[in-house]
Amino acid sequence: MKILVAVKRVVDYNVKVRVKADNSGVDLANVKMSMNPFCEIAVEEAVRLKEKGVATEIVVVSIGPATAQEQLRTALALGADRAILVESADELNSLAVAKLLKAVVDKEQPQLVILGKQAIDSDNNQTGQMLAALSGYAQGTFASKVEVSGDKVAVTREIDGGLQTVSLNLPAIVTTDLRLNEPRYASLPNIMKAKKKPLEVLTPDALGVSTASTNKTLKVEAPAARSAGIKVKSVAELVEKLKNEAKVI
């Protein structure tokens, strides 16, 4: 079985995001970038499936600038076999990313595609679903457990009422949730080995995909600063402030 895992380069989750002075976007100058945390979970799940003997090859793919090779090398160090970078300097929306991933899926013909359920920058939670619709594959979203058996995969997913298990025919799309696993750290020997693993660079034009967007970002603003809290001496004072100052009761 071949598994394709999509990963995204995002601002590290420990970094406090700053907005550009002209409100045109997020300031990425001298900012630490990392692999999206949900994508790390996707890579870990693919590696575990390979360790169980279910998968024979893991291919990681990322769409973005040339610097995204750093995150692909990280995925290779974690256990992936080879990598593909679809190089694009444009700011791509979810549909454009899904179309590019569809072209890679057509090229690679994987039996299972694993993505993080969402990216921590755009926070859209829609690329996996769009890819499933474009490819015609079955989908299991928000996976907290994945079990492959023969030509089927059972995905336990988190819903409002608890847990739901769906059985999907392969090939299929799975998006990962936080409780699926805990990603490992890459060891130094594996980091060195990852430098020699194959990394193919493609372009949207080479894949025959148009990435023209119908959306335009008008303005990016930081959330309003919260006022400092205060201490009260009694319940009566608390109720009075909630009623007369906060006006929530």
PDB file of C-alpha atoms in Angstrom:
ATOM      1  CA  MET A   1       0.000   0.000   0.000  1.00  0.00           C
ATOM      2  CA  LYS A   2       1.191   3.499  -0.875  1.00  0.00           C
ATOM      3  CA  ILE A   3       0.222   6.325   1.486  1.00  0.00           C
ATOM      4  CA  LEU A   4       0.281   9.967   0.439  1.00  0.00           C
ATOM      5  CA  VAL A   5       0.541  12.519   3.246  1.00  0.00           C
ATOM      6  CA  ALA A   6      -0.003  16.242   2.688  1.00  0.00           C
ATOM      7  CA  VAL A   7       1.915  18.645   4.943  1.00  0.00           C
ATOM      8  CA  LYS A   8       1.836  22.426   5.217  1.00  0.00           C
ATOM      9  CA  ARG A   9       4.435  25.008   6.234  1.00  0.00           C
ATOM     10  CA  VAL A  10       2.947  27.368   8.843  1.00  0.00           C
ATOM     11  CA  VAL A  11       4.084  29.823  11.491  1.00  0.00           C
ATOM     12  CA  ASP A  12       5.275  27.835  14.517  1.00  0.00           C
ATOM     13  CA  TYR A  13       2.500  27.494  17.093  1.00  0.00           C
ATOM     14  CA  ASN A  14       4.751  28.992  19.809  1.00  0.00           C
ATOM     15  CA  VAL A  15       5.209  32.238  17.862  1.00  0.00           C
ATOM     16  CA  LYS A  16       3.040  35.266  18.558  1.00  0.00           C
ATOM     17  CA  VAL A  17       1.680  36.280  15.159  1.00  0.00           C
ATOM     18  CA  ARG A  18       2.119  39.909  14.088  1.00  0.00           C
ATOM     19  CA  VAL A  19       0.081  41.725  11.447  1.00  0.00           C
ATOM     20  CA  LYS A  20       1.851  43.877   8.842  1.00  0.00           C
ATOM     21  CA  ALA A  21       1.642  47.626   9.306  1.00  0.00           C
ATOM     22  CA  ASP A  22      -0.439  48.022   6.133  1.00  0.00           C
ATOM     23  CA  ASN A  23      -2.880  45.267   7.247  1.00  0.00           C
ATOM     24  CA  SER A  24      -2.193  43.307   4.056  1.00  0.00           C
ATOM     25  CA  GLY A  25      -1.370  40.081   5.857  1.00  0.00           C
ATOM     26  CA  VAL A  26       0.712  38.380   8.534  1.00  0.00           C
ATOM     27  CA  ASP A  27       4.311  39.483   8.981  1.00  0.00           C
ATOM     28  CA  LEU A  28       6.504  36.458   8.207  1.00  0.00           C
ATOM     29  CA  ALA A  29       9.867  38.253   8.297  1.00  0.00           C
ATOM     30  CA  ASN A  30      12.328  36.415  10.582  1.00  0.00           C
ATOM     31  CA  VAL A  31       9.503  34.244  11.950  1.00  0.00           C
ATOM     32  CA  LYS A  32      10.091  30.592  12.835  1.00  0.00           C
ATOM     33  CA  MET A  33       8.167  28.285  10.509  1.00  0.00           C
ATOM     34  CA  SER A  34       7.247  24.671  11.227  1.00  0.00           C
ATOM     35  CA  MET A  35       5.132  21.800   9.993  1.00  0.00           C
ATOM     36  CA  ASN A  36       1.442  22.234  10.791  1.00  0.00           C
ATOM     37  CA  PRO A  37       0.750  20.233  14.020  1.00  0.00           C
ATOM     38  CA  PHE A  38      -2.161  18.321  12.464  1.00  0.00           C
ATOM     39  CA  CYS A  39       0.124  17.394   9.543  1.00  0.00           C
ATOM     40  CA  GLU A  40       2.666  16.006  12.025  1.00  0.00           C
ATOM     41  CA  ILE A  41      -0.090  13.705  13.316  1.00  0.00           C
ATOM     42  CA  ALA A  42      -0.831  12.622   9.734  1.00  0.00           C
ATOM     43  CA  VAL A  43       2.838  11.772   9.104  1.00  0.00           C
ATOM     44  CA  GLU A  44       3.040   9.867  12.394  1.00  0.00           C
ATOM     45  CA  GLU A  45      -0.034   7.798  11.529  1.00  0.00           C
ATOM     46  CA  ALA A  46       1.410   6.896   8.127  1.00  0.00           C
ATOM     47  CA  VAL A  47       4.708   5.853   9.735  1.00  0.00           C
ATOM     48  CA  ARG A  48       2.870   3.694  12.280  1.00  0.00           C
ATOM     49  CA  LEU A  49       0.938   1.987   9.487  1.00  0.00           C
ATOM     50  CA  LYS A  50       4.224   1.257   7.740  1.00  0.00           C
ATOM     51  CA  GLU A  51       5.733  -0.104  10.958  1.00  0.00           C
ATOM     52  CA  LYS A  52       2.747  -2.468  11.261  1.00  0.00           C
ATOM     53  CA  GLY A  53       3.435  -3.760   7.763  1.00  0.00           C
ATOM     54  CA  VAL A  54       0.255  -2.231   6.337  1.00  0.00           C
ATOM     55  CA  ALA A  55       2.021   0.354   4.161  1.00  0.00           C
ATOM     56  CA  THR A  56       5.018  -0.188   1.906  1.00  0.00           C
ATOM     57  CA  GLU A  57       5.742   3.411   0.880  1.00  0.00           C
ATOM     58  CA  ILE A  58       5.040   6.852   2.320  1.00  0.00           C
ATOM     59  CA  VAL A  59       5.106   9.881   0.025  1.00  0.00           C
ATOM     60  CA  VAL A  60       4.825  13.360   1.540  1.00  0.00           C
ATOM     61  CA  VAL A  61       3.701  16.338  -0.506  1.00  0.00           C
ATOM     62  CA  SER A  62       3.662  20.050   0.266  1.00  0.00           C
ATOM     63  CA  ILE A  63       2.459  23.033  -1.730  1.00  0.00           C
ATOM     64  CA  GLY A  64       4.208  26.348  -1.202  1.00  0.00           C
ATOM     65  CA  PRO A  65       7.511  28.219  -1.598  1.00  0.00           C
ATOM     66  CA  ALA A  66      10.899  26.564  -2.052  1.00  0.00           C
ATOM     67  CA  THR A  67      11.524  26.958   1.688  1.00  0.00           C
ATOM     68  CA  ALA A  68       8.799  24.344   2.320  1.00  0.00           C
ATOM     69  CA  GLN A  69      11.499  21.774   1.522  1.00  0.00           C
ATOM     70  CA  GLU A  70      12.527  22.211   5.164  1.00  0.00           C
ATOM     71  CA  GLN A  71       9.217  20.747   6.374  1.00  0.00           C
ATOM     72  CA  LEU A  72       9.394  17.968   3.776  1.00  0.00           C
ATOM     73  CA  ARG A  73      12.870  17.018   5.027  1.00  0.00           C
ATOM     74  CA  THR A  74      11.432  16.914   8.545  1.00  0.00           C
ATOM     75  CA  ALA A  75       8.736  14.506   7.354  1.00  0.00           C
ATOM     76  CA  LEU A  76      11.407  12.385   5.651  1.00  0.00           C
ATOM     77  CA  ALA A  77      13.354  12.300   8.917  1.00  0.00           C
ATOM     78  CA  LEU A  78      10.222  11.102  10.711  1.00  0.00           C
ATOM     79  CA  GLY A  79       9.956   8.093   8.407  1.00  0.00           C
ATOM     80  CA  ALA A  80       8.581   9.093   4.995  1.00  0.00           C
ATOM     81  CA  ASP A  81      10.313   7.547   1.967  1.00  0.00           C
ATOM     82  CA  ARG A  82      10.226  10.377  -0.556  1.00  0.00           C
ATOM     83  CA  ALA A  83       8.822  13.871  -0.969  1.00  0.00           C
ATOM     84  CA  ILE A  84       7.159  16.050  -3.571  1.00  0.00           C
ATOM     85  CA  LEU A  85       7.087  19.855  -3.495  1.00  0.00           C
ATOM     86  CA  VAL A  86       4.610  21.672  -5.708  1.00  0.00           C
ATOM     87  CA  GLU A  87       6.397  24.994  -5.742  1.00  0.00           C
ATOM     88  CA  SER A  88       4.225  28.105  -5.820  1.00  0.00           C
ATOM     89  CA  ALA A  89       4.838  31.575  -4.442  1.00  0.00           C
ATOM     90  CA  ASP A  90       1.161  32.497  -4.706  1.00  0.00           C
ATOM     91  CA  GLU A  91      -1.192  32.639  -1.738  1.00  0.00           C
ATOM     92  CA  LEU A  92      -3.394  29.649  -2.524  1.00  0.00           C
ATOM     93  CA  ASN A  93      -6.898  29.062  -1.214  1.00  0.00           C
ATOM     94  CA  SER A  94      -8.189  25.661  -0.115  1.00  0.00           C
ATOM     95  CA  LEU A  95      -9.742  24.816  -3.484  1.00  0.00           C
ATOM     96  CA  ALA A  96      -6.521  25.529  -5.376  1.00  0.00           C
ATOM     97  CA  VAL A  97      -4.586  23.354  -2.915  1.00  0.00           C
ATOM     98  CA  ALA A  98      -7.164  20.561  -3.280  1.00  0.00           C
ATOM     99  CA  LYS A  99      -6.883  20.735  -7.093  1.00  0.00           C
ATOM    100  CA  LEU A 100      -3.095  20.471  -6.907  1.00  0.00           C
ATOM    101  CA  LEU A 101      -3.325  17.569  -4.475  1.00  0.00           C
ATOM    102  CA  LYS A 102      -5.814  15.886  -6.832  1.00  0.00           C
ATOM    103  CA  ALA A 103      -3.225  16.133  -9.626  1.00  0.00           C
ATOM    104  CA  VAL A 104      -0.582  14.584  -7.352  1.00  0.00           C
ATOM    105  CA  VAL A 105      -3.012  11.824  -6.338  1.00  0.00           C
ATOM    106  CA  ASP A 106      -3.681  11.074 -10.023  1.00  0.00           C
ATOM    107  CA  LYS A 107       0.071  10.924 -10.626  1.00  0.00           C
ATOM    108  CA  GLU A 108       0.977   8.774  -7.606  1.00  0.00           C
ATOM    109  CA  GLN A 109      -2.176   6.603  -7.306  1.00  0.00           C
ATOM    110  CA  PRO A 110      -1.972   6.084  -3.513  1.00  0.00           C
ATOM    111  CA  GLN A 111      -4.382   3.749  -1.730  1.00  0.00           C
ATOM    112  CA  LEU A 112      -4.671   6.077   1.267  1.00  0.00           C
ATOM    113  CA  VAL A 113      -4.325   9.866   1.541  1.00  0.00           C
ATOM    114  CA  ILE A 114      -3.874  11.351   5.014  1.00  0.00           C
ATOM    115  CA  LEU A 115      -4.114  15.076   5.780  1.00  0.00           C
ATOM    116  CA  GLY A 116      -4.340  17.150   8.927  1.00  0.00           C
ATOM    117  CA  LYS A 117      -7.947  18.195   9.504  1.00  0.00           C
ATOM    118  CA  GLN A 118      -6.971  21.881   9.338  1.00  0.00           C
ATOM    119  CA  ALA A 119      -4.031  24.264   9.272  1.00  0.00           C
ATOM    120  CA  ILE A 120      -3.405  26.513  12.265  1.00  0.00           C
ATOM    121  CA  ASP A 121      -2.927  29.581  10.055  1.00  0.00           C
ATOM    122  CA  SER A 122      -5.965  29.652   7.753  1.00  0.00           C
ATOM    123  CA  ASP A 123      -7.970  27.376  10.098  1.00  0.00           C
ATOM    124  CA  ASN A 124     -10.379  26.459   7.277  1.00  0.00           C
ATOM    125  CA  ASN A 125     -10.811  22.692   7.730  1.00  0.00           C
ATOM    126  CA  GLN A 126     -11.893  22.093   4.145  1.00  0.00           C
ATOM    127  CA  THR A 127      -8.990  20.937   1.943  1.00  0.00           C
ATOM    128  CA  GLY A 128      -9.438  17.252   2.800  1.00  0.00           C
ATOM    129  CA  GLN A 129     -13.158  17.370   2.072  1.00  0.00           C
ATOM    130  CA  MET A 130     -12.585  19.206  -1.214  1.00  0.00           C
ATOM    131  CA  LEU A 131      -9.943  16.678  -2.257  1.00  0.00           C
ATOM    132  CA  ALA A 132     -12.355  13.817  -1.546  1.00  0.00           C
ATOM    133  CA  ALA A 133     -15.049  15.495  -3.652  1.00  0.00           C
ATOM    134  CA  LEU A 134     -12.672  16.145  -6.564  1.00  0.00           C
ATOM    135  CA  SER A 135     -11.162  12.658  -6.529  1.00  0.00           C
ATOM    136  CA  GLY A 136     -14.378  10.769  -5.822  1.00  0.00           C
ATOM    137  CA  TYR A 137     -12.714   8.951  -2.915  1.00  0.00           C
ATOM    138  CA  ALA A 138     -14.477   8.011   0.313  1.00  0.00           C
ATOM    139  CA  GLN A 139     -13.611  10.281   3.223  1.00  0.00           C
ATOM    140  CA  GLY A 140     -13.234   9.912   6.983  1.00  0.00           C
ATOM    141  CA  THR A 141     -12.710  13.234   8.737  1.00  0.00           C
ATOM    142  CA  PHE A 142     -11.596  14.105  12.297  1.00  0.00           C
ATOM    143  CA  ALA A 143     -10.061  10.640  12.741  1.00  0.00           C
ATOM    144  CA  SER A 144      -9.167   9.590  16.290  1.00  0.00           C
ATOM    145  CA  LYS A 145      -8.435   5.982  15.221  1.00  0.00           C
ATOM    146  CA  VAL A 146      -7.513   4.414  11.883  1.00  0.00           C
ATOM    147  CA  GLU A 147      -7.512   0.661  11.206  1.00  0.00           C
ATOM    148  CA  VAL A 148      -6.728  -0.779   7.767  1.00  0.00           C
ATOM    149  CA  SER A 149      -7.986  -4.267   6.952  1.00  0.00           C
ATOM    150  CA  GLY A 150      -7.704  -5.606   3.414  1.00  0.00           C
ATOM    151  CA  ASP A 151      -9.274  -3.161   0.986  1.00  0.00           C
ATOM    152  CA  LYS A 152     -11.114  -1.246   3.692  1.00  0.00           C
ATOM    153  CA  VAL A 153     -10.199   1.279   6.365  1.00  0.00           C
ATOM    154  CA  ALA A 154     -12.216   1.827   9.543  1.00  0.00           C
ATOM    155  CA  VAL A 155     -12.077   5.415  10.775  1.00  0.00           C
ATOM    156  CA  THR A 156     -13.289   6.333  14.243  1.00  0.00           C
ATOM    157  CA  ARG A 157     -14.207  10.002  14.160  1.00  0.00           C
ATOM    158  CA  GLU A 158     -15.232  12.510  16.785  1.00  0.00           C
ATOM    159  CA  ILE A 159     -18.707  14.002  16.469  1.00  0.00           C
ATOM    160  CA  ASP A 160     -20.843  16.140  18.781  1.00  0.00           C
ATOM    161  CA  GLY A 161     -22.589  13.115  20.281  1.00  0.00           C
ATOM    162  CA  GLY A 162     -19.424  11.080  20.912  1.00  0.00           C
ATOM    163  CA  LEU A 163     -17.623   8.706  18.522  1.00  0.00           C
ATOM    164  CA  GLN A 164     -18.678   7.395  15.130  1.00  0.00           C
ATOM    165  CA  THR A 165     -16.901   4.617  13.204  1.00  0.00           C
ATOM    166  CA  VAL A 166     -17.176   4.547   9.422  1.00  0.00           C
ATOM    167  CA  SER A 167     -15.919   1.840   7.054  1.00  0.00           C
ATOM    168  CA  LEU A 168     -14.413   3.177   3.839  1.00  0.00           C
ATOM    169  CA  ASN A 169     -13.421   1.374   0.668  1.00  0.00           C
ATOM    170  CA  LEU A 170      -9.863   2.086  -0.446  1.00  0.00           C
ATOM    171  CA  PRO A 171      -8.667   4.356  -1.938  1.00  0.00           C
ATOM    172  CA  ALA A 172      -9.799   6.855   0.690  1.00  0.00           C
ATOM    173  CA  ILE A 173      -9.107  10.250   2.239  1.00  0.00           C
ATOM    174  CA  VAL A 174      -8.549  10.547   6.006  1.00  0.00           C
ATOM    175  CA  THR A 175      -8.109  13.779   7.974  1.00  0.00           C
ATOM    176  CA  THR A 176      -6.509  13.582  11.405  1.00  0.00           C
ATOM    177  CA  ASP A 177      -7.669  14.912  14.754  1.00  0.00           C
ATOM    178  CA  LEU A 178      -5.563  15.652  17.837  1.00  0.00           C
ATOM    179  CA  ARG A 179      -6.306  12.415  19.677  1.00  0.00           C
ATOM    180  CA  LEU A 180      -5.222  10.106  16.848  1.00  0.00           C
ATOM    181  CA  ASN A 181      -1.614   9.849  18.088  1.00  0.00           C
ATOM    182  CA  GLU A 182       1.346  11.719  19.556  1.00  0.00           C
ATOM    183  CA  PRO A 183       4.005  12.533  16.939  1.00  0.00           C
ATOM    184  CA  ARG A 184       7.561  11.349  17.557  1.00  0.00           C
ATOM    185  CA  TYR A 185      10.724  13.421  17.449  1.00  0.00           C
ATOM    186  CA  ALA A 186      13.167  12.907  14.598  1.00  0.00           C
ATOM    187  CA  SER A 187      16.484  11.394  15.704  1.00  0.00           C
ATOM    188  CA  LEU A 188      19.783  12.906  14.542  1.00  0.00           C
ATOM    189  CA  PRO A 189      20.729   9.863  12.407  1.00  0.00           C
ATOM    190  CA  ASN A 190      17.348  10.006  10.666  1.00  0.00           C
ATOM    191  CA  ILE A 191      17.734  13.746  10.081  1.00  0.00           C
ATOM    192  CA  MET A 192      21.050  13.054   8.344  1.00  0.00           C
ATOM    193  CA  LYS A 193      19.538  10.195   6.290  1.00  0.00           C
ATOM    194  CA  ALA A 194      16.634  12.453   5.237  1.00  0.00           C
ATOM    195  CA  LYS A 195      19.056  14.719   3.365  1.00  0.00           C
ATOM    196  CA  LYS A 196      19.703  11.904   0.879  1.00  0.00           C
ATOM    197  CA  LYS A 197      16.083  10.851   0.338  1.00  0.00           C
ATOM    198  CA  PRO A 198      14.515  11.882  -3.000  1.00  0.00           C
ATOM    199  CA  LEU A 199      12.623  15.163  -3.172  1.00  0.00           C
ATOM    200  CA  GLU A 200      10.864  15.991  -6.437  1.00  0.00           C
ATOM    201  CA  VAL A 201       9.967  19.590  -7.283  1.00  0.00           C
ATOM    202  CA  LEU A 202       6.946  20.250  -9.515  1.00  0.00           C
ATOM    203  CA  THR A 203       4.978  23.340 -10.538  1.00  0.00           C
ATOM    204  CA  PRO A 204       1.232  23.914 -10.916  1.00  0.00           C
ATOM    205  CA  ASP A 205       1.780  24.396 -14.667  1.00  0.00           C
ATOM    206  CA  ALA A 206       3.562  21.037 -14.918  1.00  0.00           C
ATOM    207  CA  LEU A 207       0.548  19.426 -13.244  1.00  0.00           C
ATOM    208  CA  GLY A 208      -1.837  21.266 -15.563  1.00  0.00           C
ATOM    209  CA  VAL A 209      -3.649  23.017 -12.721  1.00  0.00           C
ATOM    210  CA  SER A 210      -4.806  26.638 -12.662  1.00  0.00           C
ATOM    211  CA  THR A 211      -4.439  28.203  -9.205  1.00  0.00           C
ATOM    212  CA  ALA A 212      -6.248  31.460  -9.990  1.00  0.00           C
ATOM    213  CA  SER A 213      -8.235  32.503  -6.940  1.00  0.00           C
ATOM    214  CA  THR A 214     -11.709  33.984  -6.851  1.00  0.00           C
ATOM    215  CA  ASN A 215     -11.109  35.286  -3.327  1.00  0.00           C
ATOM    216  CA  LYS A 216      -9.245  38.436  -2.372  1.00  0.00           C
ATOM    217  CA  THR A 217      -8.050  39.374   1.105  1.00  0.00           C
ATOM    218  CA  LEU A 218      -9.107  42.940   1.816  1.00  0.00           C
ATOM    219  CA  LYS A 219      -7.653  43.424   5.271  1.00  0.00           C
ATOM    220  CA  VAL A 220      -6.025  41.447   8.086  1.00  0.00           C
ATOM    221  CA  GLU A 221      -6.418  42.772  11.620  1.00  0.00           C
ATOM    222  CA  ALA A 222      -5.178  41.572  14.984  1.00  0.00           C
ATOM    223  CA  PRO A 223      -7.889  40.744  17.539  1.00  0.00           C
ATOM    224  CA  ALA A 224      -8.864  43.572  19.881  1.00  0.00           C
ATOM    225  CA  ALA A 225      -6.751  43.738  23.018  1.00  0.00           C
ATOM    226  CA  ARG A 226      -8.533  42.498  26.130  1.00  0.00           C
ATOM    227  CA  SER A 227      -8.733  44.806  29.128  1.00  0.00           C
ATOM    228  CA  ALA A 228      -7.062  43.705  32.345  1.00  0.00           C
ATOM    229  CA  GLY A 229      -9.120  41.838  34.922  1.00  0.00           C
ATOM    230  CA  ILE A 230      -9.924  43.116  38.391  1.00  0.00           C
ATOM    231  CA  LYS A 231     -10.417  41.532  41.803  1.00  0.00           C
ATOM    232  CA  VAL A 232     -13.591  41.983  43.823  1.00  0.00           C
ATOM    233  CA  LYS A 233     -14.023  41.626  47.577  1.00  0.00           C
ATOM    234  CA  SER A 234     -17.466  40.022  47.656  1.00  0.00           C
ATOM    235  CA  VAL A 235     -20.092  38.221  45.628  1.00  0.00           C
ATOM    236  CA  ALA A 236     -22.345  41.259  45.917  1.00  0.00           C
ATOM    237  CA  GLU A 237     -19.673  43.458  44.324  1.00  0.00           C
ATOM    238  CA  LEU A 238     -19.166  40.867  41.566  1.00  0.00           C
ATOM    239  CA  VAL A 239     -22.874  40.775  40.775  1.00  0.00           C
ATOM    240  CA  GLU A 240     -23.041  44.577  40.787  1.00  0.00           C
ATOM    241  CA  LYS A 241     -20.174  44.883  38.269  1.00  0.00           C
ATOM    242  CA  LEU A 242     -21.562  42.140  36.038  1.00  0.00           C
ATOM    243  CA  LYS A 243     -24.903  43.902  36.012  1.00  0.00           C
ATOM    244  CA  ASN A 244     -23.925  47.547  35.729  1.00  0.00           C
ATOM    245  CA  GLU A 245     -20.488  47.521  34.075  1.00  0.00           C
ATOM    246  CA  ALA A 246     -20.283  44.368  32.000  1.00  0.00           C
ATOM    247  CA  LYS A 247     -24.063  44.336  31.486  1.00  0.00           C
ATOM    248  CA  VAL A 248     -24.165  40.568  31.082  1.00  0.00           C
ATOM    249  CA  ILE A 249     -26.870  39.898  33.664  1.00  0.00           C
TER     250      ILE A 249
END
